[in-house]
Every structure is written in structure tokens, then in C-alpha cells.
């Protein structure tokens, strides 16, 4: 009867944080380019594998004057994997605990980032060379107000351009930049890479470093496959510059979810040279996030604990788009008031002080297990927050929310109930 919405709304309003004054509008009127980096985890960044640099291009960005590199940024996906990360990004809500929300709730009303940017005059689109119905994207993208989906049919995929799941990342980014060069500006383009996907197989000529030497062939190939994706991202930046799209854009790149599951812990222990406790497993859910703003000059490493749910308000504020009326559960990562509290879909979480994983509480700095009392207040809040998100999705509550005014349409909710 709408009472749920009142409670959720109160929670969202009370957790709203102000934008960082210096960052608000820093990329106003620029194109927004978001890259979802398939299966990329943070442990490979600024790390090597038997003496080989795994991500030379991304490593250079961590030192770049125009890049904010977030080193304590976490994925928050569930069974919907890539599609869950897209959901988090577009809606600043949690995915569902059961199945993929892209399949189960594509008929809902949402107020996505694409919708907001569309209203600001942006041409909104996704580029991904796969079958359009994979993850139900063709249907869900309509609910998310994404104006155009450049699926595999928008690409020319020669035999030598495909491996593993489909089109290779290098020809993908090359053809994508060609497509982007013809788009009306400003545009919001979201690219989803594909090559670095389990089982991480490559053609010989794309193997730029050797395999690793553990008992897990998956992990062994992972480094090689990540190295290829890193090369593709380098090509992407070069092509954007060549086509004159670089200077007037903001480029946000994030890892979508883990690539190496807990089934490979033995091999991971060999590589990381430490035991993988539930605490370590939680910390391995970090994925890299780069916010690259050409010619801004103030880039640095950001150690703020944050997650994919925070992407939308962070990006919109950088573009100078207000989010104070948005029904969102994330917050601007650049804000002084951003809270260091990342909730995982399974109820685990990380704060700057604590990690809660496998029903145990750990000191975030030392990894030592501590009494559960320290975590308890956050355990309760994590449950509450996931619950509110689930209520919004399961009750399709955004039908009853007027984004323009921030008003709850309670009369309609009551009518609906009868
Ligand atoms: C498929 C790609 C991979 O189009 O996004 O999806 P995943 O299996 O990683 O969820
Ligand atoms: Mn994925």
C-alpha cells in the first residue's frame, strides 16, 4: 500500500551525501564512456607473474595525472555476473539474491543513469559483440531507457577476429570507436569487453606473456588473457585520440566481477604466497576502477572503500547532474561524507575497519579474526539495506516514485493494491 516506499524513501534520504564541490561538474557536457572489464580483479594490478607485468597499460594509468585509481573498490554482483554489474551501475540498487534481475524483473519501472543522461540530451547506448538476448539484454535495456544496443550484428567479425566467447577485444574496441565517431554528441557509450572470460583461451598470436605454472589451468591462462585485454584497452585509448573523441570525454573503467573463483584457492595461495582465509577471499573481491578525466591534472590513488553501487552518483556528479532526488543506495565516492561500507549480495561486507565474511568478523588492517560484536551493527544495516533494495525491485516500487519532484505517488500505490 505504499508504506514500504515511505520507509525506503526515508532511508535513502537520510543516507544522501553532498557532492564534492571540486569534482561536481568536472566533466560537464563531455561524452561519458564506461568500459566494463570482463572478469578483472585488482590483484593483477601493479603486480607481475613470474617477472612479467600483467597489466602494463592499466598500471600506467594508476600513475597518470588525469586518472583517479580506486584501489579499494569492490564488485557486488551475484548470480547475474556481468548483468548484475550493469544493474548496479545503472540503478545504484543491489542485484537480487536469487536469479539475475535482468531476467526476473525486466518489466519493472527503473530510473537508470541512461534515463537521466537521456534527459540531459545524451545519446545513450551499449556496445557489446554478443547475441542481443544474452542476459535478456535486449529486453532489459528497454526498461533501462538505453536508446541503442550495438550487439554482434553491428560488428564485422572475421574468423580471425573471434576466440573463446566471440569477437576479440582488440577488433571490438577498434570497430566500436568507428561507431562512436559517427554518434551524435554528447553520448553515453558503455562498452562490455568479452575476451577475458572463463575459460580464458586465446589464439597463439595474442599470447603476449607465458602462462603461469600452478595446478589450475584456469589461473595459468588468466594472466595471459588479462594481458591481452590490457593491450586492447591501450588500443582503445589510442583510437579515441586518433578520432578526436578523447579530449571531450570522461572514461570510467571497472572490473565487472571476479574471474578466479574459490575453486582455485590452492593455486591462488601459491601465487599470492599466503593462506586464503574468508577475510582474504573477501578482499579478493576488489576490482579495479579508473576514473579518467583527460586534461584534469589532479588524478591520484583513491583508497576509499567503495563499490559498484556508488558508480552512478559518482559519475553523474562528475557530469554535473544532480542526484539528490534519485532513489539510490550508493553515494558519490568523491564526497567527503562518503561512508566506507560496502555490502556484498550475500550479506558480507567491508568497512575501513572491519571485514565480515564466512559469518566471522575480521580486523580489516590485520586480517585477524575479532569478536563478532564489532561487526554486529553493520551486519544489521547490511541486512536492512539489501532488504530495502529487494523491496524496491520485488514490489516494482519505482512505479510509484516521481523522479522529477521526489514525490511518492501513494494514491496510485493504494489504488494498485485494491
Ligand atoms: C556475455 C558477457 C559475459 O555477454 O557479458 O557474461 P558473464 O558470464 O561474465 O556474466
Ligand atoms: Mn562478466
Short mmCIF file of C-alpha atoms and ligand atoms in Angstrom, two decimals:
data_model
loop_
_atom_site.label_atom_id
_atom_site.label_comp_id
_atom_site.label_asym_id
_atom_site.label_seq_id
_atom_site.Cartn_x
_atom_site.Cartn_y
_atom_site.Cartn_z
CA UNK A 1 0.00 0.00 0.00
CA UNK A 2 2.95 2.32 -0.38
CA UNK A 3 4.05 2.22 3.25
CA UNK A 4 7.11 0.22 2.18
CA UNK A 5 8.05 3.02 -0.16
CA UNK A 6 7.77 5.61 2.62
CA UNK A 7 10.25 3.67 4.72
CA UNK A 8 12.67 3.03 1.86
CA UNK A 9 12.47 6.68 0.86
CA UNK A 10 13.25 7.83 4.41
CA UNK A 11 16.27 5.55 4.49
CA UNK A 12 17.55 6.78 1.13
CA UNK A 13 17.03 10.46 2.06
CA UNK A 14 18.79 10.06 5.40
CA UNK A 15 21.81 8.46 3.72
CA UNK A 16 22.12 11.08 0.99
CA UNK A 17 25.54 12.77 0.85
CA UNK A 18 26.58 16.05 -0.78
CA UNK A 19 28.82 16.06 -3.82
CA UNK A 20 32.45 17.06 -3.58
CA UNK A 21 32.46 20.71 -4.68
CA UNK A 22 35.68 20.42 -6.64
CA UNK A 23 34.59 17.32 -8.54
CA UNK A 24 30.99 18.31 -9.24
CA UNK A 25 30.67 19.08 -12.95
CA UNK A 26 34.37 18.47 -13.63
CA UNK A 27 33.37 16.66 -16.85
CA UNK A 28 30.25 18.67 -17.63
CA UNK A 29 28.88 18.21 -21.17
CA UNK A 30 31.60 15.69 -22.05
CA UNK A 31 30.87 12.30 -23.57
CA UNK A 32 30.68 9.54 -20.99
CA UNK A 33 32.47 6.32 -21.89
CA UNK A 34 32.12 3.41 -19.48
CA UNK A 35 34.08 0.21 -20.01
CA UNK A 36 33.12 -2.99 -18.22
CA UNK A 37 36.34 -5.01 -17.99
CA UNK A 38 35.44 -8.69 -18.06
CA UNK A 39 36.50 -10.74 -15.00
CA UNK A 40 39.21 -8.29 -14.00
CA UNK A 41 40.29 -8.42 -10.36
CA UNK A 42 42.58 -5.97 -8.59
CA UNK A 43 45.23 -8.49 -7.56
CA UNK A 44 46.85 -8.33 -11.01
CA UNK A 45 47.22 -4.54 -10.99
CA UNK A 46 50.78 -3.35 -10.33
CA UNK A 47 51.74 -6.97 -9.90
CA UNK A 48 53.76 -9.33 -12.02
CA UNK A 49 53.59 -13.01 -12.86
CA UNK A 50 56.95 -14.77 -12.93
CA UNK A 51 58.58 -11.46 -13.83
CA UNK A 52 56.05 -10.44 -16.50
CA UNK A 53 53.96 -7.33 -16.00
CA UNK A 54 50.31 -8.41 -16.35
CA UNK A 55 48.62 -5.04 -16.96
CA UNK A 56 51.23 -2.56 -18.23
CA UNK A 57 48.68 -0.11 -19.65
CA UNK A 58 46.40 -0.10 -16.62
CA UNK A 59 49.45 0.16 -14.36
CA UNK A 60 50.48 3.30 -16.20
CA UNK A 61 47.01 4.73 -15.53
CA UNK A 62 47.46 4.18 -11.78
CA UNK A 63 50.29 6.75 -12.03
CA UNK A 64 48.57 9.01 -14.54
CA UNK A 65 47.89 12.67 -13.76
CA UNK A 66 44.39 12.51 -15.24
CA UNK A 67 43.28 9.30 -13.54
CA UNK A 68 41.68 8.58 -10.20
CA UNK A 69 42.51 4.96 -9.47
CA UNK A 70 40.35 3.33 -6.79
CA UNK A 71 42.31 0.54 -5.14
CA UNK A 72 39.67 -0.48 -2.54
CA UNK A 73 36.72 -0.76 -4.88
CA UNK A 74 34.59 -3.94 -4.78
CA UNK A 75 32.23 -5.73 -7.10
CA UNK A 76 28.83 -6.51 -5.56
CA UNK A 77 27.43 -8.92 -8.09
CA UNK A 78 25.51 -12.15 -7.56
CA UNK A 79 24.48 -14.92 -9.92
CA UNK A 80 23.76 -12.43 -12.70
CA UNK A 81 27.51 -11.73 -13.06
CA UNK A 82 28.12 -9.12 -15.82
CA UNK A 83 24.44 -8.23 -15.97
CA UNK A 84 24.38 -7.62 -12.21
CA UNK A 85 27.27 -5.20 -12.54
CA UNK A 86 25.34 -3.38 -15.25
CA UNK A 87 22.33 -3.28 -12.96
CA UNK A 88 24.36 -1.82 -10.08
CA UNK A 89 25.87 0.80 -12.37
CA UNK A 90 22.62 1.91 -13.99
CA UNK A 91 20.38 1.85 -10.92
CA UNK A 92 22.55 2.16 -7.80
CA UNK A 93 20.50 -0.69 -6.34
CA UNK A 94 21.63 -4.19 -5.39
CA UNK A 95 21.05 -7.10 -7.73
CA UNK A 96 18.87 -9.91 -6.38
CA UNK A 97 20.00 -12.76 -4.16
CA UNK A 98 18.31 -15.42 -6.28
CA UNK A 99 18.37 -15.23 -10.07
CA UNK A 100 19.59 -12.48 -12.38
CA UNK A 101 17.41 -9.37 -12.06
CA UNK A 102 17.93 -8.82 -15.82
CA UNK A 103 15.79 -11.91 -16.35
CA UNK A 104 13.36 -11.72 -13.46
CA UNK A 105 12.40 -8.01 -13.44
CA UNK A 106 12.85 -6.65 -16.94
CA UNK A 107 9.22 -5.49 -16.87
CA UNK A 108 9.80 -3.13 -13.94
CA UNK A 109 9.99 0.63 -13.95
CA UNK A 110 13.55 1.83 -13.34
CA UNK A 111 15.19 5.24 -13.28
CA UNK A 112 18.56 4.39 -14.76
CA UNK A 113 21.64 6.50 -15.34
CA UNK A 114 20.88 6.17 -19.06
CA UNK A 115 17.43 7.67 -18.45
CA UNK A 116 18.90 10.62 -16.54
CA UNK A 117 21.53 11.26 -19.18
CA UNK A 118 18.99 10.85 -21.99
CA UNK A 119 17.04 13.68 -20.39
CA UNK A 120 20.22 15.76 -20.38
CA UNK A 121 20.42 15.30 -24.14
CA UNK A 122 22.85 12.40 -24.24
CA UNK A 123 22.69 9.68 -26.88
CA UNK A 124 22.75 6.55 -24.71
CA UNK A 125 23.98 3.20 -25.98
CA UNK A 126 25.74 -0.06 -25.17
CA UNK A 127 28.34 -1.73 -27.36
CA UNK A 128 28.91 -5.47 -26.90
CA UNK A 129 29.54 -8.00 -29.65
CA UNK A 130 27.33 -10.82 -28.39
CA UNK A 131 23.87 -12.15 -29.16
CA UNK A 132 21.44 -9.41 -28.15
CA UNK A 133 19.30 -11.66 -25.99
CA UNK A 134 22.18 -12.91 -23.84
CA UNK A 135 21.31 -11.96 -20.23
CA UNK A 136 17.99 -10.73 -21.68
CA UNK A 137 19.81 -7.51 -22.51
CA UNK A 138 17.62 -6.53 -25.46
CA UNK A 139 14.55 -6.51 -23.22
CA UNK A 140 16.17 -5.08 -20.08
CA UNK A 141 17.88 -2.28 -21.98
CA UNK A 142 14.46 -1.00 -22.99
CA UNK A 143 13.43 -0.88 -19.34
CA UNK A 144 16.69 0.98 -18.64
CA UNK A 145 15.98 3.52 -21.41
CA UNK A 146 19.15 2.70 -23.30
CA UNK A 147 18.45 4.14 -26.73
CA UNK A 148 20.56 1.77 -28.82
CA UNK A 149 22.23 -1.59 -28.32
CA UNK A 150 25.10 -2.23 -30.75
CA UNK A 151 25.11 -6.03 -30.42
CA UNK A 152 27.08 -8.52 -32.52
CA UNK A 153 25.10 -7.56 -35.61
CA UNK A 154 26.70 -4.12 -35.57
CA UNK A 155 30.16 -5.68 -35.96
CA UNK A 156 32.06 -7.39 -38.73
CA UNK A 157 33.52 -10.49 -37.15
CA UNK A 158 36.02 -12.22 -39.43
CA UNK A 159 37.10 -15.70 -38.48
CA UNK A 160 40.49 -14.49 -37.24
CA UNK A 161 38.75 -11.86 -35.09
CA UNK A 162 36.95 -14.37 -32.87
CA UNK A 163 38.14 -16.52 -29.98
CA UNK A 164 36.62 -18.01 -26.84
CA UNK A 165 33.15 -16.41 -26.41
CA UNK A 166 33.19 -14.35 -29.58
CA UNK A 167 34.75 -11.24 -31.03
CA UNK A 168 38.22 -10.43 -29.70
CA UNK A 169 38.62 -7.28 -27.65
CA UNK A 170 41.08 -5.53 -30.00
CA UNK A 171 38.89 -5.61 -33.14
CA UNK A 172 35.92 -4.92 -30.84
CA UNK A 173 37.36 -1.66 -29.49
CA UNK A 174 38.57 -0.64 -32.96
CA UNK A 175 35.16 -1.07 -34.55
CA UNK A 176 33.48 0.45 -31.51
CA UNK A 177 35.48 3.67 -31.84
CA UNK A 178 34.45 3.80 -35.51
CA UNK A 179 30.81 3.52 -34.42
CA UNK A 180 31.30 6.15 -31.72
CA UNK A 181 32.86 8.55 -34.21
CA UNK A 182 29.51 8.63 -36.03
CA UNK A 183 27.38 9.17 -32.92
CA UNK A 184 25.69 12.45 -32.04
CA UNK A 185 27.44 14.10 -29.10
CA UNK A 186 27.37 14.14 -26.20
CA UNK A 187 26.96 10.38 -25.97
CA UNK A 188 26.95 7.89 -23.13
CA UNK A 189 28.54 4.74 -24.52
CA UNK A 190 29.03 1.66 -22.46
CA UNK A 191 31.44 -0.99 -23.78
CA UNK A 192 31.46 -4.53 -22.40
CA UNK A 193 34.62 -6.49 -23.15
CA UNK A 194 34.43 -10.24 -23.72
CA UNK A 195 37.78 -11.95 -24.34
CA UNK A 196 38.88 -12.20 -20.71
CA UNK A 197 36.12 -14.64 -19.84
CA UNK A 198 36.41 -18.11 -18.41
CA UNK A 199 37.95 -20.42 -19.78
CA UNK A 200 40.44 -17.64 -20.80
CA UNK A 201 41.52 -19.20 -24.10
CA UNK A 202 43.47 -17.18 -26.71
CA UNK A 203 44.92 -17.65 -30.17
CA UNK A 204 48.71 -18.12 -30.22
CA UNK A 205 49.39 -14.68 -31.71
CA UNK A 206 47.52 -12.98 -28.86
CA UNK A 207 49.57 -14.59 -26.10
CA UNK A 208 51.80 -11.72 -25.05
CA UNK A 209 53.17 -13.37 -21.88
CA UNK A 210 53.58 -17.04 -20.89
CA UNK A 211 51.13 -19.00 -18.77
CA UNK A 212 51.52 -19.29 -15.01
CA UNK A 213 52.67 -22.62 -13.53
CA UNK A 214 50.15 -23.74 -10.87
CA UNK A 215 47.82 -26.75 -10.66
CA UNK A 216 44.98 -24.57 -12.01
CA UNK A 217 44.96 -24.22 -15.78
CA UNK A 218 42.29 -21.58 -15.34
CA UNK A 219 44.55 -19.36 -13.24
CA UNK A 220 47.51 -20.15 -15.50
CA UNK A 221 45.66 -18.84 -18.55
CA UNK A 222 44.04 -15.95 -16.66
CA UNK A 223 47.19 -13.80 -16.55
CA UNK A 224 47.74 -14.23 -20.28
CA UNK A 225 44.17 -13.38 -21.07
CA UNK A 226 44.20 -10.31 -18.78
CA UNK A 227 47.39 -9.20 -20.53
CA UNK A 228 45.54 -9.32 -23.86
CA UNK A 229 42.63 -7.25 -22.53
CA UNK A 230 45.10 -4.69 -21.18
CA UNK A 231 46.52 -4.38 -24.71
CA UNK A 232 43.03 -3.86 -26.10
CA UNK A 233 42.41 -1.02 -23.63
CA UNK A 234 45.62 0.64 -24.75
CA UNK A 235 44.47 0.40 -28.37
CA UNK A 236 41.10 1.82 -27.31
CA UNK A 237 42.68 4.97 -25.84
CA UNK A 238 44.89 5.42 -28.92
CA UNK A 239 41.93 5.10 -31.26
CA UNK A 240 39.82 7.54 -29.24
CA UNK A 241 42.66 10.07 -29.56
CA UNK A 242 43.01 9.41 -33.26
CA UNK A 243 39.30 10.01 -33.88
CA UNK A 244 39.25 13.16 -31.77
CA UNK A 245 36.93 11.68 -29.16
CA UNK A 246 39.39 11.56 -26.28
CA UNK A 247 39.70 15.14 -25.01
CA UNK A 248 36.00 15.76 -24.75
CA UNK A 249 35.19 12.56 -22.85
CA UNK A 250 35.38 11.08 -19.37
CA UNK A 251 36.35 7.42 -19.37
CA UNK A 252 35.30 5.18 -16.48
CA UNK A 253 36.55 1.59 -16.43
CA UNK A 254 35.70 -1.05 -13.85
CA UNK A 255 36.09 -4.81 -13.35
CA UNK A 256 32.68 -6.47 -13.54
CA UNK A 257 33.22 -9.37 -11.08
CA UNK A 258 35.80 -11.98 -10.07
CA UNK A 259 37.43 -14.18 -12.68
CA UNK A 260 39.03 -16.69 -10.34
CA UNK A 261 36.59 -18.49 -8.08
CA UNK A 262 37.34 -20.07 -4.72
CA UNK A 263 37.77 -23.41 -6.50
CA UNK A 264 41.25 -22.18 -7.39
CA UNK A 265 42.34 -21.21 -3.89
CA UNK A 266 45.28 -23.61 -3.82
CA UNK A 267 46.75 -22.07 -6.96
CA UNK A 268 45.97 -18.58 -5.70
CA UNK A 269 47.78 -19.34 -2.45
CA UNK A 270 50.82 -20.29 -4.48
CA UNK A 271 50.65 -17.04 -6.47
CA UNK A 272 49.88 -14.70 -3.57
CA UNK A 273 52.18 -16.59 -1.17
CA UNK A 274 49.64 -16.50 1.62
CA UNK A 275 46.78 -18.54 3.02
CA UNK A 276 43.35 -17.64 1.64
CA UNK A 277 41.08 -17.18 4.64
CA UNK A 278 37.48 -15.92 4.33
CA UNK A 279 38.99 -12.48 5.03
CA UNK A 280 41.36 -12.83 2.05
CA UNK A 281 38.54 -14.12 -0.15
CA UNK A 282 36.53 -11.01 0.65
CA UNK A 283 39.48 -8.75 -0.14
CA UNK A 284 39.96 -10.61 -3.42
CA UNK A 285 36.55 -9.28 -4.48
CA UNK A 286 38.26 -5.97 -5.19
CA UNK A 287 38.05 -4.99 -8.85
CA UNK A 288 39.91 -2.05 -10.35
CA UNK A 289 38.13 1.23 -11.00
CA UNK A 290 39.65 4.01 -13.11
CA UNK A 291 38.01 7.40 -13.48
CA UNK A 292 39.98 9.01 -16.29
CA UNK A 293 39.34 12.69 -17.00
CA UNK A 294 41.60 13.92 -19.82
CA UNK A 295 43.40 17.21 -19.06
CA UNK A 296 42.09 17.41 -15.48
CA UNK A 297 45.55 17.01 -13.98
CA UNK A 298 44.56 16.06 -10.44
CA UNK A 299 44.46 12.27 -10.63
CA UNK A 300 45.67 10.15 -7.72
CA UNK A 301 45.10 6.85 -6.00
CA UNK A 302 41.87 6.78 -4.01
CA UNK A 303 41.89 4.32 -1.13
CA UNK A 304 38.26 4.93 -0.11
CA UNK A 305 36.42 1.65 0.44
CA UNK A 306 33.64 1.71 -2.14
CA UNK A 307 31.64 -0.46 -4.52
CA UNK A 308 29.79 -0.69 -7.81
CA UNK A 309 26.63 0.69 -6.22
CA UNK A 310 28.50 4.01 -5.85
CA UNK A 311 29.28 4.36 -9.56
CA UNK A 312 26.12 6.11 -10.67
CA UNK A 313 26.09 9.03 -8.21
CA UNK A 314 29.85 9.45 -8.62
CA UNK A 315 29.63 9.62 -12.41
CA UNK A 316 26.51 11.80 -12.54
CA UNK A 317 28.04 14.31 -10.15
CA UNK A 318 31.24 14.45 -12.23
CA UNK A 319 29.00 15.28 -15.22
CA UNK A 320 27.25 17.96 -13.18
CA UNK A 321 23.95 16.09 -12.94
CA UNK A 322 22.09 16.39 -9.64
CA UNK A 323 21.14 13.10 -7.89
CA UNK A 324 19.52 14.36 -4.70
CA UNK A 325 16.11 13.05 -5.78
CA UNK A 326 17.35 9.69 -7.08
CA UNK A 327 16.16 6.54 -5.35
CA UNK A 328 19.67 5.17 -4.91
CA UNK A 329 21.58 3.19 -2.32
CA UNK A 330 25.08 4.24 -3.36
CA UNK A 331 26.90 7.51 -2.79
CA UNK A 332 29.41 9.76 -4.53
CA UNK A 333 32.87 8.29 -3.83
CA UNK A 334 34.48 11.71 -4.10
CA UNK A 335 32.24 13.15 -1.38
CA UNK A 336 33.82 13.95 1.98
CA UNK A 337 30.80 12.25 3.55
CA UNK A 338 31.01 9.03 1.54
CA UNK A 339 30.78 6.19 4.03
CA UNK A 340 33.29 3.36 3.81
CA UNK A 341 30.81 0.50 3.88
CA UNK A 342 30.47 -1.97 1.00
CA UNK A 343 27.78 -4.63 1.23
CA UNK A 344 28.04 -7.89 -0.70
CA UNK A 345 24.99 -9.64 -2.05
CA UNK A 346 25.44 -12.48 0.45
CA UNK A 347 25.28 -10.13 3.44
CA UNK A 348 29.04 -9.95 3.95
CA UNK A 349 30.64 -6.52 3.95
CA UNK A 350 33.81 -4.46 4.19
CA UNK A 351 34.30 -1.20 6.07
CA UNK A 352 37.54 0.72 6.55
CA UNK A 353 37.89 -1.10 9.90
CA UNK A 354 36.13 -4.45 9.56
CA UNK A 355 35.55 -7.29 7.16
CA UNK A 356 32.61 -9.63 7.68
CA UNK A 357 32.93 -12.87 5.74
CA UNK A 358 32.00 -16.51 6.31
CA UNK A 359 29.99 -15.47 9.40
CA UNK A 360 33.14 -14.17 11.09
CA UNK A 361 34.37 -10.67 11.86
CA UNK A 362 37.92 -9.61 10.94
CA UNK A 363 40.09 -6.60 11.57
CA UNK A 364 40.47 -5.04 8.11
CA UNK A 365 44.04 -3.85 8.76
CA UNK A 366 45.47 -7.14 10.11
CA UNK A 367 43.12 -9.84 8.81
CA UNK A 368 42.87 -11.27 12.31
CA UNK A 369 39.52 -12.62 13.48
CA UNK A 370 37.91 -10.49 16.20
CA UNK A 371 34.75 -10.73 18.33
CA UNK A 372 31.52 -10.52 16.36
CA UNK A 373 30.28 -7.54 18.42
CA UNK A 374 32.44 -5.16 16.39
CA UNK A 375 30.67 -6.19 13.21
CA UNK A 376 27.15 -6.53 14.60
CA UNK A 377 25.83 -3.00 13.91
CA UNK A 378 26.96 -3.30 10.30
CA UNK A 379 25.55 -6.80 9.94
CA UNK A 380 22.15 -5.37 10.81
CA UNK A 381 22.50 -2.45 8.44
CA UNK A 382 23.67 -4.66 5.60
CA UNK A 383 20.56 -6.81 6.03
CA UNK A 384 18.37 -3.73 6.16
CA UNK A 385 19.89 -2.18 3.06
CA UNK A 386 19.69 -5.36 0.98
CA UNK A 387 16.09 -5.70 2.17
CA UNK A 388 15.14 -2.21 1.01
CA UNK A 389 16.71 -2.84 -2.36
CA UNK A 390 14.82 -6.13 -2.69
CA UNK A 391 11.56 -4.39 -1.74
CA UNK A 392 12.05 -1.79 -4.47
CA UNK A 393 12.67 -4.47 -7.08
CA UNK A 394 10.21 -7.13 -5.97
CA UNK A 395 7.42 -4.58 -5.41
CA UNK A 396 8.27 -2.63 -8.58
CA UNK A 397 8.08 0.39 -6.30
CA UNK A 398 9.67 2.90 -8.66
CA UNK A 399 6.29 2.91 -10.47
CA UNK A 400 5.14 4.99 -7.57
CA UNK A 401 8.03 7.39 -7.44
CA UNK A 402 8.11 10.68 -9.33
CA UNK A 403 11.77 11.33 -10.01
CA UNK A 404 11.16 14.95 -11.09
CA UNK A 405 9.59 16.07 -7.83
CA UNK A 406 10.79 13.33 -5.50
CA UNK A 407 7.13 12.74 -4.59
CA UNK A 408 5.75 9.34 -3.64
CA UNK A 409 2.64 8.53 -5.64
CA UNK A 410 0.91 6.88 -2.72
CA UNK A 411 -2.64 7.25 -4.04
CA UNK A 412 -1.68 5.22 -7.08
CA UNK A 413 0.03 2.65 -4.91
CA UNK A 414 -3.15 2.24 -2.86
CA UNK A 415 -5.31 2.00 -6.00
CA UNK A 416 -2.99 -0.66 -7.35
CA UNK A 417 -3.47 -2.61 -4.15
CA UNK A 418 -7.25 -2.82 -4.47
C1 LIG B 1 28.28 -12.08 -22.09
C2 LIG B 1 29.25 -11.43 -21.19
C3 LIG B 1 29.72 -12.37 -20.12
O1 LIG B 1 27.65 -11.24 -22.99
O2 LIG B 1 28.81 -10.22 -20.72
O3 LIG B 1 28.81 -12.54 -19.12
P1 LIG B 1 29.19 -13.24 -17.72
O4 LIG B 1 29.21 -14.71 -17.94
O5 LIG B 1 30.53 -12.72 -17.30
O6 LIG B 1 28.11 -12.80 -16.81
MN1 LIG B 2 31.41 -10.89 -16.84
#
